[in-house]
XYZ file of C-alpha atoms in Angstrom:
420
model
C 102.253 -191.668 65.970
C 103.449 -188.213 65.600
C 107.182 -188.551 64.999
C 108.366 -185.438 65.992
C 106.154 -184.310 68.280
C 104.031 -181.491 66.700
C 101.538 -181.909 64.477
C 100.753 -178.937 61.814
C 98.848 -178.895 59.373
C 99.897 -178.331 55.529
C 98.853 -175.045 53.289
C 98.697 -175.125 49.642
C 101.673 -174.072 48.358
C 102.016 -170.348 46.703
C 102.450 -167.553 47.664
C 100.197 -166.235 51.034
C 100.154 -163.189 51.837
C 99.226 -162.534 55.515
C 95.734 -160.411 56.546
C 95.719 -159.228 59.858
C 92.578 -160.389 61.990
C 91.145 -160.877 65.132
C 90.115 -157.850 67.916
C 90.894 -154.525 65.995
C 92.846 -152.096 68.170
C 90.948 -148.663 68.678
C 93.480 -146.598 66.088
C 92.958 -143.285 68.747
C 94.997 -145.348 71.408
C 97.990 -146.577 69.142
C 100.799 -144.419 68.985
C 104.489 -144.271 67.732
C 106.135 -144.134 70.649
C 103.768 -146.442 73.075
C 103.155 -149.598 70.529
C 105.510 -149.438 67.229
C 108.693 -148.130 68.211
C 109.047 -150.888 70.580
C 108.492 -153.448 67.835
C 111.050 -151.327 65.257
C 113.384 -151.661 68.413
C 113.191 -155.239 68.568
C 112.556 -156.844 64.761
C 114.169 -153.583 62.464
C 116.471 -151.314 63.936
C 119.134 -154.133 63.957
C 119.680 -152.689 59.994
C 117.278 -150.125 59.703
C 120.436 -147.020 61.509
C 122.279 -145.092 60.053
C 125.385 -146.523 58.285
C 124.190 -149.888 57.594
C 122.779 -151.929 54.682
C 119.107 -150.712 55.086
C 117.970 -148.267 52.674
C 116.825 -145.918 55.471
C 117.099 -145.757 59.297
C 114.111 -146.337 61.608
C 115.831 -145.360 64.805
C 113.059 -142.363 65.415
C 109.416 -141.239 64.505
C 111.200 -138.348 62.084
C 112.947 -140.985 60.342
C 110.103 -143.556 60.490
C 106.817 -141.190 59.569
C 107.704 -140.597 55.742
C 107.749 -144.609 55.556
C 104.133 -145.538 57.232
C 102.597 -146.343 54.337
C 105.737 -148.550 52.930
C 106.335 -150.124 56.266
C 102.772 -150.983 56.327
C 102.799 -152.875 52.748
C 105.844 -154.576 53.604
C 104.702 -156.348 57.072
C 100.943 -157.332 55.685
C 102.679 -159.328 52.994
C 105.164 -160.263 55.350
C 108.436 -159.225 53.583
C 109.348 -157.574 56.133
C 111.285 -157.945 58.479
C 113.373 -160.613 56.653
C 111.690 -163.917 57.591
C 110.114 -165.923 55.221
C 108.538 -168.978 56.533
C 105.167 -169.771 56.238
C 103.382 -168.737 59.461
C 100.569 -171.437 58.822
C 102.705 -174.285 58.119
C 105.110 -176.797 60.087
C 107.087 -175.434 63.553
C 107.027 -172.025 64.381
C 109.924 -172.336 67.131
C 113.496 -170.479 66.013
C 116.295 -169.373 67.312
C 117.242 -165.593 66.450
C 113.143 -165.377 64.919
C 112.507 -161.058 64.453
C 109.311 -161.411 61.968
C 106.235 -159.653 63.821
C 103.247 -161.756 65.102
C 99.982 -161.087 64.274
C 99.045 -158.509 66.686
C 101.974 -156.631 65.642
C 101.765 -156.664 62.157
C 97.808 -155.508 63.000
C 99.323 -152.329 65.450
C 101.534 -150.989 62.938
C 98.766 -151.561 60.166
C 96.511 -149.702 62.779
C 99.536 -147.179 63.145
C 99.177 -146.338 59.430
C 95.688 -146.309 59.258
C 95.049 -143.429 61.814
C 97.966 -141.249 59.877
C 100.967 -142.725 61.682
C 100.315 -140.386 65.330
C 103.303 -139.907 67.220
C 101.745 -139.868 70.878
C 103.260 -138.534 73.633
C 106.979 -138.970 73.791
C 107.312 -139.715 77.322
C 105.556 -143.068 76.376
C 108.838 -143.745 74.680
C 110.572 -146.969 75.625
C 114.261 -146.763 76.736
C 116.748 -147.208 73.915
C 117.618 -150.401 72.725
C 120.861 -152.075 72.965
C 121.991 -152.797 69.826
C 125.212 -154.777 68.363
C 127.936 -152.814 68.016
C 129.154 -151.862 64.582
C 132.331 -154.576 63.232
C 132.007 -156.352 66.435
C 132.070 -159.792 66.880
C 128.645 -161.731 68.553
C 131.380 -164.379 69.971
C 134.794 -164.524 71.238
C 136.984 -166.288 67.954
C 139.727 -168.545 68.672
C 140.219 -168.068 65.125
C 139.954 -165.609 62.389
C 139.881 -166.356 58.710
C 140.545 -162.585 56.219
C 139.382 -162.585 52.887
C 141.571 -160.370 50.370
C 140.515 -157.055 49.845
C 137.940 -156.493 47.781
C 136.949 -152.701 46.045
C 133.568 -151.703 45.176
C 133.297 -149.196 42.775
C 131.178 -146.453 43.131
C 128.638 -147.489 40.021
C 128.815 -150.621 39.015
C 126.537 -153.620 38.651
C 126.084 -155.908 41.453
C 129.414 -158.280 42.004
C 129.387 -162.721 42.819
C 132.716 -164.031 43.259
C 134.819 -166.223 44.932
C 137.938 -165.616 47.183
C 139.630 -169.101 48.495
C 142.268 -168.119 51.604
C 144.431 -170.713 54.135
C 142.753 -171.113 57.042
C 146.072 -171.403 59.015
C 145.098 -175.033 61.082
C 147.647 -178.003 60.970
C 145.535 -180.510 62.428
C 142.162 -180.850 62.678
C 139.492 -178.930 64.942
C 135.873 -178.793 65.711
C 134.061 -176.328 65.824
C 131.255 -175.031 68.314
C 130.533 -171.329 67.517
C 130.565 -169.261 64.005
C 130.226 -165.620 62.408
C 130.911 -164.335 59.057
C 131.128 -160.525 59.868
C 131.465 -158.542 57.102
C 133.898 -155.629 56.852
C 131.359 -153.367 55.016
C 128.001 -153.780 56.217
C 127.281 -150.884 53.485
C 128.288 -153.495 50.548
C 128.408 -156.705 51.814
C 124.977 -158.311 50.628
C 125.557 -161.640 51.946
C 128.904 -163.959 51.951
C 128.364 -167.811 52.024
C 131.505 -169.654 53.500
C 132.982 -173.074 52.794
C 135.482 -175.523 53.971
C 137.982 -176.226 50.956
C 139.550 -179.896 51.614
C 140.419 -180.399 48.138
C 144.270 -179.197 47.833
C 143.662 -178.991 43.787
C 140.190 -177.497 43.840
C 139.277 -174.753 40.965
C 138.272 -171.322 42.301
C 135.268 -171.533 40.120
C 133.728 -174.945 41.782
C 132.610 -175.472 44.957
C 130.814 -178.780 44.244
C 132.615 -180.333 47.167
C 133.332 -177.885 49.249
C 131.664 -178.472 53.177
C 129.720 -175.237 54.141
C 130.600 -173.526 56.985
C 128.679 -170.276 57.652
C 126.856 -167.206 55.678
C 126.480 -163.664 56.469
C 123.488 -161.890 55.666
C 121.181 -158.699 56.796
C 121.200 -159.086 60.301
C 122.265 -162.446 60.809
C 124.947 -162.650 63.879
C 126.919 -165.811 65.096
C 125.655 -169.109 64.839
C 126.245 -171.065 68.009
C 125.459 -174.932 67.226
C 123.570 -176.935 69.493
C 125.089 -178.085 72.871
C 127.612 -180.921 72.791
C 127.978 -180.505 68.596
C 130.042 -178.941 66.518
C 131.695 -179.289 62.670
C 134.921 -180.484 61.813
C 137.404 -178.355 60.079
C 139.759 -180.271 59.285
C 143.299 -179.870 58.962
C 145.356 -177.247 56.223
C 141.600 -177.272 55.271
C 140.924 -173.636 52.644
C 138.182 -170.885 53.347
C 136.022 -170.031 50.456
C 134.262 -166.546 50.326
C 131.688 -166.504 48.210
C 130.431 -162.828 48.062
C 127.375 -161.005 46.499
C 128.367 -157.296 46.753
C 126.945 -154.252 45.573
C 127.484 -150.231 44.753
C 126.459 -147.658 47.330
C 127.992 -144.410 45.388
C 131.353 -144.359 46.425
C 134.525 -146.524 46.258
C 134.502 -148.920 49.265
C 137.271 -151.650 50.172
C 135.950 -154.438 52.129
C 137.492 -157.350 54.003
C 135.138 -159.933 55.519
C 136.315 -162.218 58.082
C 135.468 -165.661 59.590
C 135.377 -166.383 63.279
C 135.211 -169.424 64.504
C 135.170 -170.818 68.032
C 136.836 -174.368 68.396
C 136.570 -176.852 70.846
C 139.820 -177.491 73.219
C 142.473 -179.708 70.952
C 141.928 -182.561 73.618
C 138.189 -182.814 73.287
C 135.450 -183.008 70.549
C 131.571 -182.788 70.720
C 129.320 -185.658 71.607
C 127.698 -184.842 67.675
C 129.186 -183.959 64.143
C 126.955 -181.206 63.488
C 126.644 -181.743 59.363
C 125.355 -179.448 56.907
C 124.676 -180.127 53.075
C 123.068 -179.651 50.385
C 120.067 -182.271 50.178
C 117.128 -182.705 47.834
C 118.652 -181.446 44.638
C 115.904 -181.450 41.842
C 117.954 -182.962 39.679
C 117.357 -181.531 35.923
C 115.080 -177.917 35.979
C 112.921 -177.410 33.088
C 111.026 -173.977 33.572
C 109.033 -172.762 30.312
C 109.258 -168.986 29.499
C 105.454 -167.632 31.755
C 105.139 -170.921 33.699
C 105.370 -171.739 37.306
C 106.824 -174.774 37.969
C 107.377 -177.005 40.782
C 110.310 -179.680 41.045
C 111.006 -181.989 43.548
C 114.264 -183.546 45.326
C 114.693 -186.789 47.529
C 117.941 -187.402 50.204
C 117.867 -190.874 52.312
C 118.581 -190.269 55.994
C 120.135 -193.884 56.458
C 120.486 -193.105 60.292
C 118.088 -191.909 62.576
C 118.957 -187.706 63.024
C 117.546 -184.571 64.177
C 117.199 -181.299 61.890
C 118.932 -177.868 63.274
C 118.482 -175.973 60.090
C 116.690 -175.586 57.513
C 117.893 -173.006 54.524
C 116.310 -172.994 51.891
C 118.535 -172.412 48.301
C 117.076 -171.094 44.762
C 117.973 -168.445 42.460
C 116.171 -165.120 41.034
C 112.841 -167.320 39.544
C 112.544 -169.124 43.133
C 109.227 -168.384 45.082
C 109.057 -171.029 47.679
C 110.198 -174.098 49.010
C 108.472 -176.840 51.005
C 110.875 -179.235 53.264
C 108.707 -182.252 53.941
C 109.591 -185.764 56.035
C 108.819 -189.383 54.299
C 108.796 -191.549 57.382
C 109.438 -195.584 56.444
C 106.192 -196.481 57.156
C 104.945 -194.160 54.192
C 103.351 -191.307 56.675
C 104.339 -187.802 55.827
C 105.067 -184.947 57.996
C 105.714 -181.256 56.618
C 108.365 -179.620 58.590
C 108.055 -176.671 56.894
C 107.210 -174.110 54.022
C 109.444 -170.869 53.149
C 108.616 -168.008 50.625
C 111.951 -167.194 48.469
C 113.312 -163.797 47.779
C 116.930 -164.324 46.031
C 118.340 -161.223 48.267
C 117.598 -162.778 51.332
C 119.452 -165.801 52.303
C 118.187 -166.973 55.572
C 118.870 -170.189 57.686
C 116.050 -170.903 59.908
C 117.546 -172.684 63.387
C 114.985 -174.640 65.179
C 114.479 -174.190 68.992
C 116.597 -177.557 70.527
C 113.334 -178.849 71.957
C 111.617 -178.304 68.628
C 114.441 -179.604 66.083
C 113.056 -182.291 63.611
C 113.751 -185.687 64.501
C 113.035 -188.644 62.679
C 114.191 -192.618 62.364
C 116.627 -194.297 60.090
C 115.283 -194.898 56.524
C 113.466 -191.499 56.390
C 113.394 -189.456 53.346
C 113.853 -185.572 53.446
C 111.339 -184.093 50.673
C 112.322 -180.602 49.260
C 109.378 -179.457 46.900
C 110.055 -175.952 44.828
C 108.742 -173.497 43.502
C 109.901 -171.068 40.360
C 108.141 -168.314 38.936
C 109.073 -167.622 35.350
C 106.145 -165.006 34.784
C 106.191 -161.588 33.886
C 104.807 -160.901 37.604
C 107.302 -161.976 39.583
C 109.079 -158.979 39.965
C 112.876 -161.297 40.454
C 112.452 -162.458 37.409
C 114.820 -160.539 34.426
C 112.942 -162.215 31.406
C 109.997 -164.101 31.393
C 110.178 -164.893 27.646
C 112.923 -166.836 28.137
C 113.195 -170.761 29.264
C 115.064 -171.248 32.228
C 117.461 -174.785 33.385
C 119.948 -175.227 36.354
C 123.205 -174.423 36.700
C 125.915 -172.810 38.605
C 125.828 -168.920 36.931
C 123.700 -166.930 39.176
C 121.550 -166.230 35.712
C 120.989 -170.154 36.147
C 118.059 -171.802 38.692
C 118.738 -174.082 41.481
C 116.952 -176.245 43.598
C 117.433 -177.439 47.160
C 117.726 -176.730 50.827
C 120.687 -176.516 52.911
C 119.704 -178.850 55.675
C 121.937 -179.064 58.940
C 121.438 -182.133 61.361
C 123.281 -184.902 63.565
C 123.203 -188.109 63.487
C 121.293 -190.217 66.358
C 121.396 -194.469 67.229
C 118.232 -195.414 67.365
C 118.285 -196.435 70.839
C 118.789 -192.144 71.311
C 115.536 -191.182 68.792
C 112.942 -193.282 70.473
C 114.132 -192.114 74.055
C 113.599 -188.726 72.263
C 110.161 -189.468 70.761
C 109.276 -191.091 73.930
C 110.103 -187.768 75.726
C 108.287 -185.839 73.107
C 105.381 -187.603 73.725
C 105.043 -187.397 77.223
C 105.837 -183.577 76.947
C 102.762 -183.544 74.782
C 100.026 -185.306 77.269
């Protein structure tokens, strides 16, 4: 029985490094403006302009045409643009996906080939609408500040913690989020939490409930229809910000937006999100790749949203994997890790994970403590867990909702039927 509905077949885990294939294009007919600007327009421009945290806008062929040959390096191996799941393993279906298929990866790698023509620039597609520096992808019913912060000029890169009032006196649910940051220039990523503990260090966010992150082109996150989180009441904010130097002095403030259900009324679903499938104790020899594994017991039947996955500078890929009751296995999905890109993958509703009560939620990972891996500061050294960012980590941020079972086998019943 195929318990969620898709059945995909499981790759060896490592890295895998994408080769184009299939009908070559004729490189004489691919130009910049006819077949890659359009796909800069839609998967890179969103950071690649002026003024924001790429390293170099795309937003023409003068701008573009010095990169060809870096572009087309970075979309074979698929590190660009940002989006690291395995195309060969588990469900494909996202919200807010902008990596390239495989045609496209195989035009601009055509592109490149033929010496990167421009074509005729009447073959140029309109201009794309893009998001609109500092504003918001939602409408906030409330906004959360965090104190300023100044970047110097030169420094090394900044993670820290900021803890604010969130301003609520009773509690709210919530059906829409953003973290936008005030500096797109500096602002790497911000994670932000829910603070319920009135005593709670600065320093330890053990308990704290995870809202929301910010990263590279990540807008609002609007949760599935008829779910939302809780926040509850005189509830904290935690900022937790990875900034870095761009050559001159920059204040930022970063806020949190949040769109909340009416005070009278709630979602059908607590929306949850947590940290699941930690690996318990990391042992990582000095030159050694090493993979650990971490367990979580979904005691009630549930469907998956999200799946993020959460390791440190020696992480190079993590596998989310379902252990159904009856012993059958299912992977959802496989992710290569890059520590500066934090990414939460959001299924497609009709293709969120679902699975019964009693199911475990695998999380296999990956570090690479050799010389190669170009994260890693010193492969000499052994490596363990912890909470420093010099320390590893090991599991996936994992957002669901709870279902009775009466409501997953109506679901895998109308899975099924989808399927014949």
């Amino acid at each position: 029985m195929n318990k969620t509905a898709v059945t995909w077949c499981v790759a060896v885990a490592g890295l895998m490094l994408f080769v184009p294939g299939g009908a070559s294009a004729q490189s004489d007919d691919v130009t910049f403006h006819k077949d890659v600007e359009p796909i800069l327009q839609r998967s890179c421009q969103v950071c690649h302009r002026p003024d924001n945290m790429a390293p170099m806008s795309l937003m023409n062929y003068q701008e573009t045409r010095p990169w060809a040959r870096s572009i087309k390096n970075k979309v074979v191996a698929r590190e660009m643009p940002p989006w690291h799941i395995d195309p060969n393993v588990g469900v494909q279906s996202f919200k807010q996906d902008r990596s390239l298929t495989s045609v496209e990866i195989e035009t601009i790698s055509t592109w490149v080939d033929a010496g990167a023509p421009r074509g005729n620039p009447a073959d140029a597609p309109p201009e794309a609408p893009l998001p609109d520096f500092g504003a918001w992808d939602i409408e906030p019913d409330l906004i959360v500040t965090s104190p300023p912060h100044t970047v110097s000029a030169e420094a090394g890169d900044w993670w820290g913690d900021y803890i604010v009032d969130s301003g609520l006196d009773e509690d709210r649910y919530i059906k829409a989020i953003q973290t936008k940051a005030g500096d797109l220039r500096v602002v790497h990523h911000a994670l932000t939490y829910a603070v319920t503990d009135p005593d709670a260090p600065i320093n330890d966010s053990s308990n704290d409930f995870f809202l929301n992150e910010y990263a590279v082109g990540k807008n609002a996150d609007r949760y599935p229809e008829g779910t939302g989180k809780v926040l509850e009441a005189d509830s904290r904010v935690r900022f937790s910000f990875h900034y870095h130097s761009i050559g001159e002095e920059v204040v930022d403030q970063t806020e949190l937006g949040m769109v909340l259900y009416p005070k009278e009324a709630g979602p059908e679903k607590e929306l949850y999100a947590r940290q699941l499938g930690q690996a318990g104790e990391l042992d990582i020899p000095a030159g050694q790749i090493t993979r650990h594994d971490g367990y979580a017991t979904m005691y009630r039947a549930g469907r998956i949203t999200g799946f993020q996955p959460h390791m440190h500078f020696l992480g190079k890929r993590q596998c989310l994997e379902l252990i159904y009751p009856d012993s059958t296995t299912e992977m959802v999905n496989c992710a290569n890790f890059d520590f500066n890109w934090h990414i939460v993958y959001n299924y497609e509703d009709g293709e969120q994970p679902i699975y019964p009560a009693g199911t475990k939620l695998h999380v296999i990972s990956y570090h690479d403590n050799t010389e190669s891996h170009r994260g890693n500061l010193d492969s000499t050294n052994w490596a363990g867990g912890g909470s420093r960012t010099i320390d590893e980590m090991a599991f996936a941020w994992i957002s669901w909702y709870d279902l009775d079972d009466d409501e997953y086998e109506a679901e895998l019943e109308s899975r099924a039927d989808n399927n014949n």
